[in-house]
mmCIF file of C-alpha atoms in Angstrom:
data_model
loop_
_atom_site.group_PDB
_atom_site.id
_atom_site.type_symbol
_atom_site.label_atom_id
_atom_site.label_comp_id
_atom_site.label_asym_id
_atom_site.label_seq_id
_atom_site.Cartn_x
_atom_site.Cartn_y
_atom_site.Cartn_z
ATOM 1 C CA UNK A 1 0.000 0.000 0.000
ATOM 2 C CA UNK A 2 1.322 3.447 -0.913
ATOM 3 C CA UNK A 3 0.520 6.742 0.738
ATOM 4 C CA UNK A 4 0.693 10.339 -0.490
ATOM 5 C CA UNK A 5 0.633 13.746 1.201
ATOM 6 C CA UNK A 6 -2.409 14.770 3.247
ATOM 7 C CA UNK A 7 -5.491 15.757 1.276
ATOM 8 C CA UNK A 8 -8.980 17.049 2.082
ATOM 9 C CA UNK A 9 -12.094 14.909 1.684
ATOM 10 C CA UNK A 10 -13.017 16.945 -1.402
ATOM 11 C CA UNK A 11 -9.614 16.247 -2.957
ATOM 12 C CA UNK A 12 -9.999 12.571 -2.069
ATOM 13 C CA UNK A 13 -13.298 12.298 -3.935
ATOM 14 C CA UNK A 14 -11.789 14.123 -6.926
ATOM 15 C CA UNK A 15 -8.916 11.619 -6.997
ATOM 16 C CA UNK A 16 -11.244 8.654 -6.452
ATOM 17 C CA UNK A 17 -13.499 9.699 -9.335
ATOM 18 C CA UNK A 18 -10.500 9.720 -11.717
ATOM 19 C CA UNK A 19 -8.670 6.671 -10.350
ATOM 20 C CA UNK A 20 -8.445 3.239 -11.981
ATOM 21 C CA UNK A 21 -7.770 1.636 -8.585
ATOM 22 C CA UNK A 22 -9.645 1.758 -5.279
ATOM 23 C CA UNK A 23 -8.412 4.496 -2.980
ATOM 24 C CA UNK A 24 -9.201 4.620 0.721
ATOM 25 C CA UNK A 25 -9.111 7.774 2.830
ATOM 26 C CA UNK A 26 -7.552 7.636 6.297
ATOM 27 C CA UNK A 27 -7.547 11.006 8.096
ATOM 28 C CA UNK A 28 -6.095 12.882 5.139
ATOM 29 C CA UNK A 29 -3.954 10.048 3.786
ATOM 30 C CA UNK A 30 -4.831 8.290 0.544
ATOM 31 C CA UNK A 31 -4.105 4.572 0.426
ATOM 32 C CA UNK A 32 -4.223 2.676 -2.866
ATOM 33 C CA UNK A 33 -5.646 -0.819 -2.470
ATOM 34 C CA UNK A 34 -3.589 -3.604 -4.006
ATOM 35 C CA UNK A 35 -5.210 -6.275 -6.153
ATOM 36 C CA UNK A 36 -6.291 -9.427 -4.315
ATOM 37 C CA UNK A 37 -5.125 -13.030 -4.727
ATOM 38 C CA UNK A 38 -7.303 -15.679 -6.454
ATOM 39 C CA UNK A 39 -8.331 -17.376 -3.158
ATOM 40 C CA UNK A 40 -9.496 -14.010 -1.775
ATOM 41 C CA UNK A 41 -11.467 -13.195 -4.933
ATOM 42 C CA UNK A 42 -13.066 -16.636 -5.056
ATOM 43 C CA UNK A 43 -14.161 -16.497 -1.386
ATOM 44 C CA UNK A 44 -15.770 -13.093 -1.962
ATOM 45 C CA UNK A 45 -17.826 -14.554 -4.822
ATOM 46 C CA UNK A 46 -18.897 -17.771 -3.075
ATOM 47 C CA UNK A 47 -19.786 -15.998 0.154
ATOM 48 C CA UNK A 48 -21.685 -13.225 -1.631
ATOM 49 C CA UNK A 49 -23.674 -15.806 -3.599
ATOM 50 C CA UNK A 50 -24.552 -17.811 -0.474
ATOM 51 C CA UNK A 51 -25.601 -14.678 1.406
ATOM 52 C CA UNK A 52 -27.610 -13.344 -1.537
ATOM 53 C CA UNK A 53 -29.492 -16.659 -1.772
ATOM 54 C CA UNK A 54 -30.314 -16.425 1.940
ATOM 55 C CA UNK A 55 -31.188 -12.722 2.011
ATOM 56 C CA UNK A 56 -32.956 -12.212 -1.326
ATOM 57 C CA UNK A 57 -36.514 -12.391 0.058
ATOM 58 C CA UNK A 58 -35.982 -10.225 3.158
ATOM 59 C CA UNK A 59 -35.125 -6.571 3.743
ATOM 60 C CA UNK A 60 -31.337 -7.085 3.902
ATOM 61 C CA UNK A 61 -29.106 -6.576 0.893
ATOM 62 C CA UNK A 62 -25.476 -7.391 0.249
ATOM 63 C CA UNK A 63 -23.041 -5.023 -1.459
ATOM 64 C CA UNK A 64 -19.653 -5.975 -2.891
ATOM 65 C CA UNK A 65 -16.188 -4.475 -2.505
ATOM 66 C CA UNK A 66 -16.971 -1.564 -4.840
ATOM 67 C CA UNK A 67 -19.214 -0.047 -2.137
ATOM 68 C CA UNK A 68 -17.452 2.737 -0.281
ATOM 69 C CA UNK A 69 -18.402 3.155 3.375
ATOM 70 C CA UNK A 70 -17.974 6.239 5.549
ATOM 71 C CA UNK A 71 -16.528 5.991 9.068
ATOM 72 C CA UNK A 72 -17.125 9.498 10.378
ATOM 73 C CA UNK A 73 -15.488 9.221 13.791
ATOM 74 C CA UNK A 74 -12.204 7.919 12.338
ATOM 75 C CA UNK A 75 -12.279 10.270 9.346
ATOM 76 C CA UNK A 76 -12.077 7.267 7.043
ATOM 77 C CA UNK A 77 -13.609 6.026 3.826
ATOM 78 C CA UNK A 78 -13.104 2.320 3.236
ATOM 79 C CA UNK A 79 -13.936 -0.453 0.753
ATOM 80 C CA UNK A 80 -14.778 -3.605 2.779
ATOM 81 C CA UNK A 81 -14.936 -6.907 0.893
ATOM 82 C CA UNK A 82 -18.687 -7.314 1.527
ATOM 83 C CA UNK A 83 -21.282 -5.246 3.392
ATOM 84 C CA UNK A 84 -24.826 -6.110 4.480
ATOM 85 C CA UNK A 85 -27.414 -3.440 5.254
ATOM 86 C CA UNK A 86 -30.924 -4.361 6.432
ATOM 87 C CA UNK A 87 -32.498 -0.980 7.105
ATOM 88 C CA UNK A 88 -32.939 1.684 4.421
ATOM 89 C CA UNK A 89 -29.418 2.503 3.185
ATOM 90 C CA UNK A 90 -28.181 6.003 4.042
ATOM 91 C CA UNK A 91 -25.592 7.452 1.695
ATOM 92 C CA UNK A 92 -23.327 10.457 1.836
ATOM 93 C CA UNK A 93 -23.434 11.763 -1.714
ATOM 94 C CA UNK A 94 -20.321 13.448 -3.074
ATOM 95 C CA UNK A 95 -20.376 16.070 -5.855
ATOM 96 C CA UNK A 96 -18.428 13.551 -7.971
ATOM 97 C CA UNK A 97 -21.366 11.107 -7.849
ATOM 98 C CA UNK A 98 -19.762 8.613 -5.451
ATOM 99 C CA UNK A 99 -22.138 7.422 -2.720
ATOM 100 C CA UNK A 100 -20.577 6.339 0.599
ATOM 101 C CA UNK A 101 -22.754 4.071 2.757
ATOM 102 C CA UNK A 102 -23.154 5.481 6.273
ATOM 103 C CA UNK A 103 -25.145 2.682 7.966
ATOM 104 C CA UNK A 104 -23.497 -0.688 7.292
ATOM 105 C CA UNK A 105 -24.704 -3.377 9.696
ATOM 106 C CA UNK A 106 -22.533 -6.376 8.843
ATOM 107 C CA UNK A 107 -19.031 -6.020 7.421
ATOM 108 C CA UNK A 108 -17.094 -8.945 5.976
ATOM 109 C CA UNK A 109 -13.358 -8.905 5.351
ATOM 110 C CA UNK A 110 -11.431 -11.724 3.665
ATOM 111 C CA UNK A 111 -8.042 -11.772 5.342
ATOM 112 C CA UNK A 112 -4.690 -11.707 3.587
ATOM 113 C CA UNK A 113 -1.173 -11.687 5.048
ATOM 114 C CA UNK A 114 -0.733 -7.992 4.279
ATOM 115 C CA UNK A 115 -4.054 -6.813 5.756
ATOM 116 C CA UNK A 116 -4.924 -9.254 8.574
ATOM 117 C CA UNK A 117 -3.437 -7.273 11.461
ATOM 118 C CA UNK A 118 -4.981 -4.015 10.215
ATOM 119 C CA UNK A 119 -8.393 -5.663 9.645
ATOM 120 C CA UNK A 120 -8.395 -7.182 13.151
ATOM 121 C CA UNK A 121 -7.205 -4.166 15.096
ATOM 122 C CA UNK A 122 -7.285 -0.637 13.699
ATOM 123 C CA UNK A 123 -10.032 -1.220 11.144
ATOM 124 C CA UNK A 124 -12.255 -3.076 13.623
ATOM 125 C CA UNK A 125 -11.811 -0.291 16.190
ATOM 126 C CA UNK A 126 -12.987 2.216 13.578
ATOM 127 C CA UNK A 127 -15.903 0.068 12.408
ATOM 128 C CA UNK A 128 -17.072 -0.120 16.047
ATOM 129 C CA UNK A 129 -17.670 3.647 15.998
ATOM 130 C CA UNK A 130 -20.413 3.244 13.335
ATOM 131 C CA UNK A 131 -23.716 3.188 15.296
ATOM 132 C CA UNK A 132 -25.430 0.706 12.912
ATOM 133 C CA UNK A 133 -22.492 -1.766 12.858
ATOM 134 C CA UNK A 134 -23.376 -4.975 14.696
ATOM 135 C CA UNK A 135 -21.479 -7.903 13.182
ATOM 136 C CA UNK A 136 -17.941 -8.380 11.865
ATOM 137 C CA UNK A 137 -16.946 -11.422 9.840
ATOM 138 C CA UNK A 138 -13.284 -12.315 9.210
ATOM 139 C CA UNK A 139 -12.721 -15.038 6.631
ATOM 140 C CA UNK A 140 -9.335 -16.725 6.243
ATOM 141 C CA UNK A 141 -7.971 -17.198 2.732
ATOM 142 C CA UNK A 142 -5.299 -19.610 4.025
ATOM 143 C CA UNK A 143 -7.431 -22.249 5.774
ATOM 144 C CA UNK A 144 -11.066 -23.073 6.430
ATOM 145 C CA UNK A 145 -11.664 -20.635 9.253
ATOM 146 C CA UNK A 146 -14.328 -17.947 9.729
ATOM 147 C CA UNK A 147 -14.675 -15.689 12.769
ATOM 148 C CA UNK A 148 -18.027 -14.048 13.426
ATOM 149 C CA UNK A 149 -17.926 -11.244 16.003
ATOM 150 C CA UNK A 150 -21.330 -9.970 17.176
ATOM 151 C CA UNK A 151 -22.074 -6.816 19.133
ATOM 152 C CA UNK A 152 -23.652 -7.404 22.539
ATOM 153 C CA UNK A 153 -23.259 -3.799 23.731
ATOM 154 C CA UNK A 154 -21.030 -0.804 22.951
ATOM 155 C CA UNK A 155 -18.363 -2.289 25.201
ATOM 156 C CA UNK A 156 -18.844 -5.996 24.565
ATOM 157 C CA UNK A 157 -18.463 -8.150 21.460
ATOM 158 C CA UNK A 158 -18.827 -11.933 21.311
ATOM 159 C CA UNK A 159 -16.554 -13.881 18.966
ATOM 160 C CA UNK A 160 -17.293 -17.337 17.527
ATOM 161 C CA UNK A 161 -14.660 -19.114 15.434
ATOM 162 C CA UNK A 162 -15.741 -21.731 12.890
ATOM 163 C CA UNK A 163 -13.181 -24.207 11.540
ATOM 164 C CA UNK A 164 -13.079 -27.386 9.434
ATOM 165 C CA UNK A 165 -14.829 -29.203 12.306
ATOM 166 C CA UNK A 166 -17.933 -27.091 11.680
ATOM 167 C CA UNK A 167 -20.291 -27.886 8.819
ATOM 168 C CA UNK A 168 -22.085 -24.512 8.859
ATOM 169 C CA UNK A 169 -21.457 -20.963 9.951
ATOM 170 C CA UNK A 170 -24.003 -18.341 11.024
ATOM 171 C CA UNK A 171 -23.883 -14.808 9.601
ATOM 172 C CA UNK A 172 -26.858 -12.632 10.538
ATOM 173 C CA UNK A 173 -29.728 -15.155 10.236
ATOM 174 C CA UNK A 174 -28.033 -17.124 7.447
ATOM 175 C CA UNK A 175 -26.614 -20.594 7.935
ATOM 176 C CA UNK A 176 -23.966 -21.154 5.261
ATOM 177 C CA UNK A 177 -22.041 -24.336 4.559
ATOM 178 C CA UNK A 178 -18.317 -23.917 5.110
ATOM 179 C CA UNK A 179 -17.793 -26.144 2.051
ATOM 180 C CA UNK A 180 -19.749 -23.656 -0.070
ATOM 181 C CA UNK A 181 -17.559 -20.731 1.020
ATOM 182 C CA UNK A 182 -14.372 -22.619 0.150
ATOM 183 C CA UNK A 183 -15.741 -24.289 -3.000
ATOM 184 C CA UNK A 184 -12.977 -24.351 -5.659
ATOM 185 C CA UNK A 185 -10.685 -22.265 -3.438
ATOM 186 C CA UNK A 186 -7.050 -23.295 -3.529
ATOM 187 C CA UNK A 187 -5.754 -23.207 0.033
ATOM 188 C CA UNK A 188 -2.038 -23.600 0.808
ATOM 189 C CA UNK A 189 -1.076 -27.285 0.789
ATOM 190 C CA UNK A 190 -4.484 -28.434 -0.490
ATOM 191 C CA UNK A 191 -5.832 -29.270 -3.925
ATOM 192 C CA UNK A 192 -8.914 -27.513 -5.241
ATOM 193 C CA UNK A 193 -11.839 -29.829 -4.499
ATOM 194 C CA UNK A 194 -15.151 -28.776 -6.033
ATOM 195 C CA UNK A 195 -18.177 -29.165 -3.754
ATOM 196 C CA UNK A 196 -20.174 -32.213 -4.783
#
């Protein structure tokens, strides 16, 4: 990730509107997001499909990694891997026509070596400042492991880790087969095995 000199939010949106890559805004710094590995990309697709199948008839909707979200208290704009919103979406509209979601409820990040520490610590601390945010899902791209962290109160979050021993995971009200998430995903030291 590369940073530049400090810029205003207005300058950020000007740059973002012209950029060929995703740019995040962190308190005046612009961070260019690197392209993801095949396992990461595949997990995003399989998980989005499974969640869409579960959520399609209710009020919740899933948005992919092109959806910018606003984190007011941290002065950040971020592109999570997947976002779920169940109430009416609220957007901050920029003059450049880029809408930043202000009320994400569930945020999903697929972990990579370069982002895992940031996703677990600094990013999670910022996400916690969003009043609507109530569930954080961290998905490993190295092994079959999914952590679902649910908000109990402003000060308390409950974490549940699912591994190969678990057949299903629970995100929101959706039970999803672990095998479906990792279908055709090449994990280190394992062959790609399509789900039967």
